[in-house]
PDB file of C-alpha atoms in Angstrom:
ATOM      1  CA  MET A   1      -0.154 -46.162  39.136  1.00 89.00           C
ATOM      2  CA  ILE A   2       0.580 -45.662  42.823  1.00 93.00           C
ATOM      3  CA  LEU A   3       0.125 -48.363  45.478  1.00 96.00           C
ATOM      4  CA  ALA A   4      -0.018 -46.671  48.874  1.00 97.00           C
ATOM      5  CA  ARG A   5      -0.859 -47.197  52.527  1.00 98.00           C
ATOM      6  CA  VAL A   6      -3.089 -44.482  53.992  1.00 98.00           C
ATOM      7  CA  TRP A   7      -2.330 -41.970  56.727  1.00 98.00           C
ATOM      8  CA  LYS A   8      -5.606 -40.311  57.677  1.00 97.00           C
ATOM      9  CA  PHE A   9      -6.108 -36.711  58.806  1.00 97.00           C
ATOM     10  CA  GLY A  10      -9.199 -34.549  59.272  1.00 96.00           C
ATOM     11  CA  ASP A  11     -10.404 -31.167  58.037  1.00 97.00           C
ATOM     12  CA  ASN A  12      -8.450 -27.900  58.019  1.00 96.00           C
ATOM     13  CA  ILE A  13      -4.953 -29.360  58.142  1.00 96.00           C
ATOM     14  CA  ASP A  14      -3.064 -26.105  57.745  1.00 95.00           C
ATOM     15  CA  THR A  15       0.527 -25.580  56.690  1.00 94.00           C
ATOM     16  CA  ASP A  16       1.630 -25.156  60.326  1.00 93.00           C
ATOM     17  CA  LEU A  17       0.411 -28.702  61.034  1.00 95.00           C
ATOM     18  CA  ILE A  18       2.107 -29.992  57.879  1.00 96.00           C
ATOM     19  CA  ILE A  19       5.428 -28.314  58.707  1.00 94.00           C
ATOM     20  CA  PRO A  20       5.524 -26.320  61.949  1.00 91.00           C
ATOM     21  CA  ALA A  21       6.697 -22.709  61.586  1.00 90.00           C
ATOM     22  CA  ARG A  22       9.590 -23.312  63.998  1.00 91.00           C
ATOM     23  CA  TYR A  23      11.287 -25.322  61.208  1.00 89.00           C
ATOM     24  CA  LEU A  24      10.841 -22.774  58.441  1.00 87.00           C
ATOM     25  CA  ASN A  25      14.307 -21.327  58.937  1.00 86.00           C
ATOM     26  CA  THR A  26      15.531 -23.832  56.345  1.00 82.00           C
ATOM     27  CA  SER A  27      14.521 -24.784  52.841  1.00 82.00           C
ATOM     28  CA  ASP A  28      16.469 -28.051  52.969  1.00 89.00           C
ATOM     29  CA  GLU A  29      13.898 -30.631  51.935  1.00 91.00           C
ATOM     30  CA  PHE A  30      15.456 -33.445  53.978  1.00 92.00           C
ATOM     31  CA  GLU A  31      15.403 -31.339  57.141  1.00 93.00           C
ATOM     32  CA  LEU A  32      11.774 -30.371  56.469  1.00 94.00           C
ATOM     33  CA  ALA A  33      10.865 -34.032  55.896  1.00 94.00           C
ATOM     34  CA  LYS A  34      12.062 -34.905  59.414  1.00 95.00           C
ATOM     35  CA  HIS A  35       9.278 -32.728  60.844  1.00 94.00           C
ATOM     36  CA  CYS A  36       6.458 -33.394  58.366  1.00 96.00           C
ATOM     37  CA  MET A  37       3.063 -33.619  60.126  1.00 96.00           C
ATOM     38  CA  GLU A  38       4.863 -33.566  63.492  1.00 93.00           C
ATOM     39  CA  ASP A  39       2.247 -31.412  65.236  1.00 93.00           C
ATOM     40  CA  ALA A  40      -0.677 -33.365  63.758  1.00 93.00           C
ATOM     41  CA  ASP A  41       0.812 -36.803  64.545  1.00 94.00           C
ATOM     42  CA  PRO A  42       4.185 -36.911  66.357  1.00 92.00           C
ATOM     43  CA  ASP A  43       4.798 -40.498  65.150  1.00 91.00           C
ATOM     44  CA  PHE A  44       4.034 -39.824  61.487  1.00 94.00           C
ATOM     45  CA  VAL A  45       7.602 -39.428  60.214  1.00 91.00           C
ATOM     46  CA  LYS A  46       8.846 -42.357  62.294  1.00 92.00           C
ATOM     47  CA  LYS A  47       6.182 -44.706  60.913  1.00 95.00           C
ATOM     48  CA  ALA A  48       5.448 -43.405  57.406  1.00 95.00           C
ATOM     49  CA  GLN A  49       7.129 -45.324  54.631  1.00 95.00           C
ATOM     50  CA  LYS A  50       8.181 -44.219  51.187  1.00 96.00           C
ATOM     51  CA  GLY A  51       5.179 -44.444  48.882  1.00 96.00           C
ATOM     52  CA  ASP A  52       2.508 -43.996  51.574  1.00 97.00           C
ATOM     53  CA  CYS A  53      -0.236 -41.423  50.979  1.00 98.00           C
ATOM     54  CA  ILE A  54      -2.147 -38.898  53.037  1.00 98.00           C
ATOM     55  CA  VAL A  55      -5.952 -38.821  52.982  1.00 98.00           C
ATOM     56  CA  ALA A  56      -7.717 -35.855  54.569  1.00 98.00           C
ATOM     57  CA  GLY A  57     -10.937 -33.876  54.725  1.00 98.00           C
ATOM     58  CA  PHE A  58     -11.762 -30.336  53.655  1.00 97.00           C
ATOM     59  CA  ASN A  59      -9.344 -27.430  53.183  1.00 97.00           C
ATOM     60  CA  PHE A  60      -6.047 -29.326  53.291  1.00 97.00           C
ATOM     61  CA  GLY A  61      -3.036 -27.003  53.179  1.00 95.00           C
ATOM     62  CA  SER A  62      -4.653 -23.756  54.275  1.00 94.00           C
ATOM     63  CA  GLY A  63      -2.455 -21.058  55.772  1.00 87.00           C
ATOM     64  CA  SER A  64       0.951 -20.034  54.515  1.00 79.00           C
ATOM     65  CA  SER A  65       1.735 -19.518  50.849  1.00 77.00           C
ATOM     66  CA  ARG A  66       5.263 -20.893  51.302  1.00 78.00           C
ATOM     67  CA  GLU A  67       6.134 -24.067  49.381  1.00 87.00           C
ATOM     68  CA  HIS A  68       7.650 -25.655  52.499  1.00 92.00           C
ATOM     69  CA  ALA A  69       4.486 -27.685  53.221  1.00 95.00           C
ATOM     70  CA  PRO A  70       4.263 -29.669  49.967  1.00 95.00           C
ATOM     71  CA  ILE A  71       8.069 -29.933  49.874  1.00 95.00           C
ATOM     72  CA  ALA A  72       8.063 -31.518  53.358  1.00 96.00           C
ATOM     73  CA  ILE A  73       5.359 -33.993  52.327  1.00 97.00           C
ATOM     74  CA  LYS A  74       7.119 -35.010  49.123  1.00 96.00           C
ATOM     75  CA  ALA A  75      10.543 -35.219  50.802  1.00 96.00           C
ATOM     76  CA  ALA A  76       9.041 -37.450  53.517  1.00 96.00           C
ATOM     77  CA  GLY A  77       8.319 -39.967  50.748  1.00 96.00           C
ATOM     78  CA  ILE A  78       4.585 -39.426  50.535  1.00 97.00           C
ATOM     79  CA  SER A  79       3.477 -40.380  47.024  1.00 96.00           C
ATOM     80  CA  CYS A  80       0.143 -38.553  46.905  1.00 96.00           C
ATOM     81  CA  VAL A  81      -2.310 -36.496  48.949  1.00 98.00           C
ATOM     82  CA  ILE A  82      -6.038 -37.110  48.585  1.00 98.00           C
ATOM     83  CA  ALA A  83      -8.473 -34.681  50.228  1.00 98.00           C
ATOM     84  CA  LYS A  84     -12.035 -33.459  49.914  1.00 98.00           C
ATOM     85  CA  SER A  85     -10.631 -30.039  49.027  1.00 97.00           C
ATOM     86  CA  PHE A  86      -7.353 -28.130  49.052  1.00 97.00           C
ATOM     87  CA  ALA A  87      -6.474 -24.544  49.808  1.00 95.00           C
ATOM     88  CA  ARG A  88      -5.826 -22.964  46.416  1.00 93.00           C
ATOM     89  CA  ILE A  89      -2.251 -21.862  47.114  1.00 92.00           C
ATOM     90  CA  PHE A  90      -1.319 -25.316  48.446  1.00 94.00           C
ATOM     91  CA  TYR A  91      -2.937 -26.888  45.379  1.00 93.00           C
ATOM     92  CA  ARG A  92      -0.765 -24.863  43.040  1.00 92.00           C
ATOM     93  CA  ASN A  93       2.393 -25.228  45.138  1.00 93.00           C
ATOM     94  CA  ALA A  94       1.965 -29.009  45.213  1.00 95.00           C
ATOM     95  CA  PHE A  95       1.962 -29.237  41.427  1.00 93.00           C
ATOM     96  CA  ASN A  96       4.784 -26.711  41.172  1.00 92.00           C
ATOM     97  CA  ILE A  97       7.024 -29.089  43.133  1.00 93.00           C
ATOM     98  CA  GLY A  98       5.665 -32.259  41.485  1.00 93.00           C
ATOM     99  CA  LEU A  99       3.501 -33.646  44.314  1.00 95.00           C
ATOM    100  CA  PRO A 100       0.356 -35.391  43.014  1.00 95.00           C
ATOM    101  CA  ILE A 101      -2.837 -34.361  44.786  1.00 96.00           C
ATOM    102  CA  LEU A 102      -6.391 -35.506  44.127  1.00 97.00           C
ATOM    103  CA  GLU A 103      -9.741 -34.099  45.227  1.00 97.00           C
ATOM    104  CA  LEU A 104     -12.168 -36.791  46.350  1.00 98.00           C
ATOM    105  CA  PRO A 105     -15.469 -36.105  48.166  1.00 97.00           C
ATOM    106  CA  GLN A 106     -15.626 -39.628  49.660  1.00 96.00           C
ATOM    107  CA  THR A 107     -12.494 -39.529  51.840  1.00 98.00           C
ATOM    108  CA  ASP A 108     -14.668 -40.518  54.838  1.00 97.00           C
ATOM    109  CA  LYS A 109     -14.914 -44.025  53.329  1.00 98.00           C
ATOM    110  CA  ILE A 110     -11.130 -44.458  53.534  1.00 98.00           C
ATOM    111  CA  ASP A 111      -9.491 -45.443  56.827  1.00 98.00           C
ATOM    112  CA  GLU A 112      -5.939 -45.168  58.082  1.00 97.00           C
ATOM    113  CA  GLY A 113      -3.984 -48.238  57.047  1.00 97.00           C
ATOM    114  CA  ASP A 114      -6.115 -48.972  53.984  1.00 98.00           C
ATOM    115  CA  ILE A 115      -4.162 -49.864  50.852  1.00 98.00           C
ATOM    116  CA  LEU A 116      -5.057 -47.777  47.816  1.00 98.00           C
ATOM    117  CA  GLU A 117      -4.250 -48.233  44.159  1.00 98.00           C
ATOM    118  CA  ILE A 118      -4.238 -44.715  42.715  1.00 97.00           C
ATOM    119  CA  ASP A 119      -4.284 -43.771  39.061  1.00 95.00           C
ATOM    120  CA  THR A 120      -3.330 -40.094  39.057  1.00 91.00           C
ATOM    121  CA  LYS A 121      -4.055 -39.762  35.323  1.00 90.00           C
ATOM    122  CA  THR A 122      -7.695 -40.841  35.507  1.00 94.00           C
ATOM    123  CA  GLY A 123      -8.419 -40.081  39.165  1.00 95.00           C
ATOM    124  CA  LYS A 124      -9.561 -43.675  39.762  1.00 97.00           C
ATOM    125  CA  ILE A 125      -8.811 -44.897  43.285  1.00 98.00           C
ATOM    126  CA  PHE A 126      -9.281 -48.535  44.214  1.00 98.00           C
ATOM    127  CA  ASN A 127      -9.353 -49.334  47.919  1.00 98.00           C
ATOM    128  CA  LYS A 128      -7.833 -52.826  48.000  1.00 98.00           C
ATOM    129  CA  THR A 129      -8.622 -53.185  51.710  1.00 98.00           C
ATOM    130  CA  LYS A 130     -12.358 -52.590  51.251  1.00 98.00           C
ATOM    131  CA  ASN A 131     -12.724 -53.628  47.604  1.00 98.00           C
ATOM    132  CA  GLU A 132     -14.244 -50.228  46.733  1.00 98.00           C
ATOM    133  CA  THR A 133     -13.588 -47.856  43.862  1.00 98.00           C
ATOM    134  CA  TYR A 134     -13.795 -44.059  44.050  1.00 98.00           C
ATOM    135  CA  GLN A 135     -13.516 -41.423  41.347  1.00 98.00           C
ATOM    136  CA  ALA A 136     -11.457 -38.361  42.197  1.00 97.00           C
ATOM    137  CA  THR A 137     -11.288 -35.292  40.005  1.00 92.00           C
ATOM    138  CA  ALA A 138      -8.816 -36.122  37.247  1.00 89.00           C
ATOM    139  CA  ILE A 139      -5.618 -34.097  37.133  1.00 90.00           C
ATOM    140  CA  PRO A 140      -5.497 -31.878  34.023  1.00 89.00           C
ATOM    141  CA  GLU A 141      -2.951 -32.985  31.404  1.00 89.00           C
ATOM    142  CA  PHE A 142      -0.644 -29.988  31.914  1.00 85.00           C
ATOM    143  CA  MET A 143      -0.551 -30.606  35.667  1.00 85.00           C
ATOM    144  CA  GLN A 144       0.274 -34.274  34.982  1.00 88.00           C
ATOM    145  CA  GLU A 145       3.250 -33.074  32.940  1.00 86.00           C
ATOM    146  CA  LEU A 146       4.434 -31.056  35.939  1.00 85.00           C
ATOM    147  CA  ILE A 147       4.257 -34.172  38.136  1.00 87.00           C
ATOM    148  CA  VAL A 148       6.114 -36.352  35.628  1.00 86.00           C
ATOM    149  CA  SER A 149       8.785 -33.654  35.242  1.00 82.00           C
ATOM    150  CA  GLY A 150       9.242 -33.379  39.010  1.00 82.00           C
ATOM    151  CA  GLY A 151       7.785 -29.881  39.218  1.00 79.00           C
ATOM    152  CA  LEU A 152       7.548 -26.579  37.379  1.00 81.00           C
ATOM    153  CA  PHE A 153      11.275 -25.804  37.419  1.00 80.00           C
ATOM    154  CA  ASN A 154      12.203 -29.147  35.833  1.00 75.00           C
ATOM    155  CA  TYR A 155       9.338 -28.825  33.349  1.00 76.00           C
ATOM    156  CA  ALA A 156      10.585 -25.383  32.268  1.00 84.00           C
ATOM    157  CA  LYS A 157      14.148 -26.720  31.852  1.00 81.00           C
ATOM    158  CA  LYS A 158      12.796 -29.542  29.691  1.00 81.00           C
ATOM    159  CA  MET A 159      10.847 -27.090  27.525  1.00 78.00           C
ATOM    160  CA  ILE A 160      13.926 -24.879  27.075  1.00 81.00           C
ATOM    161  CA  GLN A 161      15.983 -27.883  26.050  1.00 81.00           C
ATOM    162  CA  LYS A 162      13.320 -28.819  23.508  1.00 77.00           C
ATOM    163  CA  GLY A 163      13.355 -25.277  22.178  1.00 75.00           C
ATOM    164  CA  ALA A 164       9.666 -24.822  22.971  1.00 61.00           C
TER     165      ALA A 164
END
């Protein structure tokens, strides 16, 4: 269960807004985190706290196929991203690095600063600020294992160690 304060963004937040291309000369996650969402909201990194979440509209993460965008979000301490829809490559990259993401059609009902209680296993989201419950698309079991493992690489190491 995740308890998170909301940072709200609109539709078509592409990877250049998540992590501007001028910072893609590094793969250091802590350096990327310093610039997460900088072009969408210059104060985001200064104000966001570990455990906060991002809520957005349609087509979150469109653009580049590089993993820098979900890495920057996760390294900035964001616990989860909830959007109406995700670009397919971002969707897969997020799980590959262990960042939970949920698709929820009703993101318009959630406002910046709301406090959400998020169950990534069931997709149930309770808005404590508004006393409302929403049902996101549940994360498939295998994808949940990727999140718990911290991403695909760690999951594969765990499977090798198990002899699977």
